[in-house]
Coordinates of C-alpha atoms in Angstrom, one line a residue:
M1496 CA -34.2 -0.6 -31.0
E1497 CA -31.2 -2.5 -29.7
L1498 CA -29.5 -1.3 -26.6
R1499 CA -26.2 -2.3 -28.1
L1500 CA -26.7 0.2 -31.0
L1501 CA -27.7 2.9 -28.6
R1502 CA -24.6 2.3 -26.5
Y1503 CA -22.5 2.6 -29.7
F1504 CA -24.2 5.8 -30.7
V1505 CA -23.7 7.4 -27.2
A1506 CA -20.0 6.6 -27.4
V1507 CA -19.6 8.3 -30.8
A1508 CA -21.7 11.3 -29.7
E1509 CA -19.6 11.8 -26.6
E1510 CA -16.2 11.2 -28.2
R1511 CA -17.1 13.2 -31.3
H1512 CA -14.9 10.8 -33.2
F1513 CA -15.4 7.2 -34.6
G1514 CA -11.8 6.2 -33.8
R1515 CA -11.9 7.3 -30.2
A1516 CA -15.3 5.8 -29.7
A1517 CA -14.2 2.5 -31.1
A1518 CA -11.2 2.4 -28.8
R1519 CA -13.5 3.2 -25.8
L1520 CA -15.8 0.3 -26.9
H1521 CA -12.9 -2.1 -27.4
M1522 CA -13.7 -2.7 -31.0
T1523 CA -12.5 -1.6 -34.5
Q1524 CA -13.8 1.4 -36.4
P1525 CA -15.4 -0.3 -39.5
P1526 CA -18.1 -2.4 -37.6
L1527 CA -18.9 0.7 -35.4
S1528 CA -19.4 2.8 -38.5
R1529 CA -21.7 0.1 -40.0
A1530 CA -23.7 -0.1 -36.8
I1531 CA -24.3 3.6 -36.7
R1532 CA -25.4 3.6 -40.4
R1533 CA -27.8 0.7 -39.5
L1534 CA -29.2 2.8 -36.7
E1535 CA -29.7 5.8 -39.0
N1536 CA -31.4 3.5 -41.6
D1537 CA -33.7 2.0 -39.0
L1538 CA -34.8 5.5 -37.8
G1539 CA -34.8 7.1 -41.3
V1540 CA -32.8 10.1 -40.1
V1541 CA -29.2 11.4 -40.2
L1542 CA -27.9 11.3 -36.6
L1543 CA -24.3 12.6 -37.2
H1544 CA -22.6 15.1 -39.4
R1545 CA -19.4 13.5 -40.5
S1546 CA -16.2 15.4 -41.4
A1547 CA -12.4 14.8 -41.5
A1548 CA -12.2 16.4 -38.1
G1549 CA -14.7 14.1 -36.5
V1550 CA -18.5 14.1 -36.0
E1551 CA -21.2 16.3 -34.6
P1552 CA -24.7 15.2 -33.7
T1553 CA -27.6 16.6 -35.8
A1554 CA -30.7 17.9 -34.2
A1555 CA -32.1 14.4 -34.4
G1556 CA -28.9 13.0 -33.0
T1557 CA -29.0 15.4 -30.0
T1558 CA -32.6 14.3 -29.2
L1559 CA -31.6 10.6 -29.5
Y1560 CA -28.6 11.1 -27.3
A1561 CA -30.7 12.4 -24.4
E1562 CA -33.2 9.6 -24.8
A1563 CA -30.5 7.0 -25.2
R1564 CA -28.6 8.1 -22.1
T1565 CA -31.9 7.8 -20.1
L1566 CA -32.6 4.3 -21.5
L1567 CA -29.1 3.1 -20.9
D1568 CA -29.0 4.3 -17.4
Q1569 CA -32.3 2.6 -16.7
A1570 CA -31.0 -0.6 -18.2
D1571 CA -27.8 -0.4 -16.2
R1572 CA -29.7 0.0 -13.0
A1573 CA -31.9 -2.9 -13.9
R1574 CA -29.0 -5.1 -14.6
A1575 CA -27.3 -4.0 -11.4
R1576 CA -30.3 -5.0 -9.4
V1577 CA -30.4 -8.4 -11.1
T1578 CA -26.7 -9.1 -10.5
A1579 CA -26.7 -7.7 -6.9
A1580 CA -27.6 -11.0 -5.4
A1581 CA -23.9 -11.9 -5.8
T1582 CA -21.3 -10.3 -3.5
F1583 CA -19.3 -7.5 -5.1
T1584 CA -15.7 -7.8 -4.0
V1585 CA -13.2 -4.9 -3.9
G1586 CA -9.6 -5.8 -3.7
T1587 CA -7.2 -3.6 -1.9
L1588 CA -3.5 -3.3 -0.9
A1589 CA -2.9 -2.3 2.7
D1590 CA -5.1 0.7 3.5
G1591 CA -6.2 1.2 -0.1
A1592 CA -9.9 1.1 0.9
G1593 CA -9.3 3.9 3.5
E1594 CA -7.3 5.9 0.9
A1595 CA -10.3 5.8 -1.4
G1596 CA -12.2 8.0 1.1
T1597 CA -15.6 8.1 2.7
R1598 CA -17.1 10.0 -0.2
L1599 CA -16.9 6.9 -2.4
A1600 CA -18.4 4.7 0.2
A1601 CA -21.3 7.1 0.8
A1602 CA -21.9 7.6 -3.0
F1603 CA -21.9 3.9 -3.7
R1604 CA -24.2 3.0 -0.9
Q1605 CA -26.7 5.7 -2.1
R1606 CA -26.5 4.5 -5.7
H1607 CA -26.5 0.8 -5.0
P1608 CA -28.1 0.1 -1.6
E1609 CA -28.9 -3.4 -2.6
V1610 CA -25.3 -4.5 -3.4
S1611 CA -23.4 -6.4 -0.8
I1612 CA -19.8 -5.3 -0.6
R1613 CA -16.8 -7.2 0.8
F1614 CA -13.2 -6.3 0.8
R1615 CA -10.2 -8.5 0.1
E1616 CA -6.8 -7.4 1.2
A1617 CA -4.0 -8.7 -1.0
D1618 CA -0.2 -8.7 -0.5
F1619 CA 2.6 -7.4 -2.7
T1620 CA 2.8 -10.5 -4.8
D1621 CA -0.3 -9.3 -6.7
P1622 CA -0.8 -5.6 -7.1
T1623 CA -4.0 -6.3 -9.0
T1624 CA -5.4 -7.8 -5.8
G1625 CA -7.0 -10.8 -7.4
L1626 CA -8.5 -9.4 -10.6
R1627 CA -7.0 -11.9 -12.9
T1628 CA -8.0 -14.9 -10.8
G1629 CA -11.6 -13.6 -10.3
L1630 CA -11.1 -13.1 -6.5
A1631 CA -11.9 -9.4 -6.9
D1632 CA -14.4 -7.5 -9.1
V1633 CA -12.5 -4.2 -8.9
A1634 CA -9.2 -3.2 -7.3
L1635 CA -8.3 -0.1 -5.3
T1636 CA -4.5 -0.3 -5.7
R1637 CA -1.4 1.5 -6.9
S1638 CA 0.3 1.3 -10.3
P1639 CA 2.5 0.6 -12.2
F1640 CA 1.7 -3.0 -13.0
D1641 CA 1.0 -5.1 -16.1
E1642 CA -2.2 -3.7 -17.4
T1643 CA -2.8 -6.3 -20.1
G1644 CA -6.6 -7.0 -20.3
I1645 CA -7.2 -4.5 -17.4
S1646 CA -9.0 -1.1 -17.5
V1647 CA -7.4 1.5 -15.2
R1648 CA -8.5 4.9 -14.1
V1649 CA -6.2 7.1 -12.0
L1650 CA -7.8 8.6 -8.9
R1651 CA -4.9 10.7 -7.7
T1652 CA -1.1 10.7 -7.6
D1653 CA 0.8 11.0 -4.3
P1654 CA 4.4 12.1 -3.7
V1655 CA 6.7 9.3 -2.6
G1656 CA 9.2 9.6 0.3
L1657 CA 11.7 7.6 2.2
V1658 CA 10.6 5.9 5.5
L1659 CA 13.3 6.3 8.2
R1660 CA 13.8 5.8 11.9
T1661 CA 13.3 9.0 13.7
G1662 CA 16.8 8.9 15.0
D1663 CA 18.3 8.4 11.5
P1664 CA 20.9 11.0 10.5
L1665 CA 18.8 11.7 7.4
A1666 CA 15.5 12.0 9.2
G1667 CA 15.8 15.8 9.8
R1668 CA 16.3 16.6 6.1
E1669 CA 13.5 18.5 4.2
S1670 CA 14.0 16.2 1.2
L1671 CA 16.2 13.5 -0.1
R1672 CA 17.4 11.9 -3.3
L1673 CA 17.7 8.2 -4.0
S1674 CA 21.5 8.5 -4.2
D1675 CA 21.4 9.5 -0.5
V1676 CA 20.5 5.9 0.4
A1677 CA 22.3 4.1 -2.4
D1678 CA 24.4 2.1 0.1
R1679 CA 21.5 1.0 2.3
P1680 CA 19.8 -2.4 2.2
W1681 CA 16.6 -2.1 0.2
F1682 CA 13.6 -4.3 1.0
Q1683 CA 12.8 -7.0 -1.6
L1684 CA 9.5 -8.2 -3.0
P1685 CA 8.8 -12.0 -3.4
E1686 CA 9.8 -14.0 -6.5
G1687 CA 7.0 -13.9 -9.1
T1688 CA 5.9 -10.3 -8.2
D1689 CA 4.9 -8.2 -11.2
P1690 CA 8.2 -6.8 -12.7
L1691 CA 6.9 -3.3 -13.2
W1692 CA 5.6 -3.1 -9.6
R1693 CA 8.8 -4.6 -8.3
E1694 CA 11.0 -2.2 -10.1
Y1695 CA 9.0 0.9 -9.0
W1696 CA 9.1 -0.1 -5.3
N1697 CA 12.8 -0.9 -5.7
G1698 CA 13.4 2.8 -6.0
A1699 CA 12.8 2.8 -9.8
A1700 CA 15.8 0.6 -10.3
P1701 CA 16.1 -2.9 -11.7
L1702 CA 16.4 -5.8 -9.3
G1703 CA 19.9 -6.4 -8.2
E1704 CA 21.1 -2.8 -8.5
R1705 CA 20.6 -2.0 -4.8
P1706 CA 21.8 -3.8 -1.7
A1707 CA 19.3 -6.5 -0.9
G1708 CA 17.4 -6.3 2.3
P1709 CA 14.7 -8.6 3.7
V1710 CA 11.8 -10.0 1.6
V1711 CA 8.5 -8.3 2.5
R1712 CA 4.9 -9.0 1.5
T1713 CA 2.9 -6.3 3.3
V1714 CA 3.1 -2.7 4.3
S1715 CA 3.5 -3.8 7.9
E1716 CA 6.5 -6.0 7.1
C1717 CA 8.1 -3.1 5.2
L1718 CA 7.7 -0.7 8.2
Q1719 CA 9.1 -3.3 10.6
A1720 CA 12.1 -3.9 8.2
V1721 CA 12.9 -0.2 8.5
L1722 CA 12.3 0.0 12.2
W1723 CA 14.3 -3.0 13.2
N1724 CA 16.9 -3.3 10.4
G1725 CA 17.3 0.3 9.1
S1726 CA 16.4 -1.0 5.6
A1727 CA 15.6 1.6 3.0
G1728 CA 11.8 1.7 2.3
I1729 CA 9.6 4.1 0.4
A1730 CA 6.0 4.9 0.8
P1731 CA 3.4 7.4 -0.7
L1732 CA 2.4 10.4 1.3
G1733 CA -0.5 9.6 3.6
H1734 CA 0.5 6.2 5.0
T1735 CA 0.1 6.1 8.7
L1736 CA 3.5 5.4 10.3
P1737 CA 4.1 3.8 13.8
D1738 CA 6.0 5.6 16.5
G1739 CA 9.7 5.7 15.8
L1740 CA 9.3 6.2 12.0
T1741 CA 9.2 9.3 9.9
W1742 CA 8.7 10.2 6.2
V1743 CA 11.0 12.4 4.1
P1744 CA 10.1 13.4 0.5
L1745 CA 12.2 11.9 -2.3
T1746 CA 12.6 14.6 -5.0
D1747 CA 13.7 12.2 -7.8
M1748 CA 11.1 9.4 -7.3
P1749 CA 8.1 9.5 -9.6
P1750 CA 4.7 9.9 -7.8
S1751 CA 2.6 6.9 -6.9
P1752 CA -0.8 6.7 -8.7
L1753 CA -3.8 5.5 -6.7
V1754 CA -6.1 3.7 -9.2
V1755 CA -9.3 1.8 -9.6
A1756 CA -8.9 -1.2 -11.9
W1757 CA -11.0 -4.0 -13.3
M1758 CA -10.8 -6.8 -15.9
T1759 CA -12.0 -5.3 -19.1
A1760 CA -13.7 -8.5 -20.3
R1761 CA -15.7 -8.8 -17.1
E1762 CA -17.0 -5.2 -17.0
N1763 CA -20.6 -4.9 -15.9
P1764 CA -22.9 -2.0 -14.8
V1765 CA -21.9 -2.3 -11.1
I1766 CA -18.2 -2.2 -12.0
R1767 CA -18.8 0.8 -14.3
S1768 CA -20.7 2.6 -11.7
F1769 CA -18.1 1.9 -9.0
A1770 CA -15.3 3.2 -11.2
R1771 CA -17.2 6.3 -12.2
L1772 CA -18.0 7.1 -8.6
A1773 CA -14.4 6.5 -7.6
V1774 CA -13.2 9.0 -10.1
E1775 CA -15.9 11.5 -9.2
S1776 CA -15.1 11.2 -5.5
H1777 CA -11.5 12.3 -6.1
R1778 CA -12.2 15.4 -8.2

């Protein structure tokens, strides 16, 4: 029995719908339906009750689902051991690895003790941290960015606030709005930066609609721009700030999603496992 057909069946059984399962498998519905029919013909049993609302596993389908999950998990572990000789690279932005938490590190080490991990810290020019160029296998980063060809799972969302000098007249406020700093220089991201990413960190405003401050490439450069120049800068809750700076919530700024991301076409068992553990560690 082909593992590919078992993987198709598991997707349909879990989604209870051919259309949703096809989307999850990154394929169209007709070949998926044909594959399940072929599996049923090979086994000589009906695996799914089909209706306009979706599908439900039969008794035989429920039994196959349990067996298939076990076989696929075993196959994934075997493939992971085979591919573990290569280094698995996690791309991050600033303290993204630390934000992911120790629970993820502990869970991944327990699940894949044979995998050698290294981290690659990228700058703001590439919020995907090297996924598209193959420099990273997965990314722990923040959206929004161009997700073409990339699978993304949200780990959590964090409120965003304005970073100010502690002596700033606005530093004592309980909250602020973007209009409160409309006249201040706003740090700029380098040319060629992802447009969605650039607009978000420009205070959800298109480039050129705010007074231009210095060009920055890293979190440290952003903080120094605020500390030395009084530039307007925003950051998600949780960033460690140096002495002399404080953080005030922005009530009209959309929250910042911390995500795990990977190139869909390069997905493999280790990547799937890392992403699943990352999501589970943030529940």
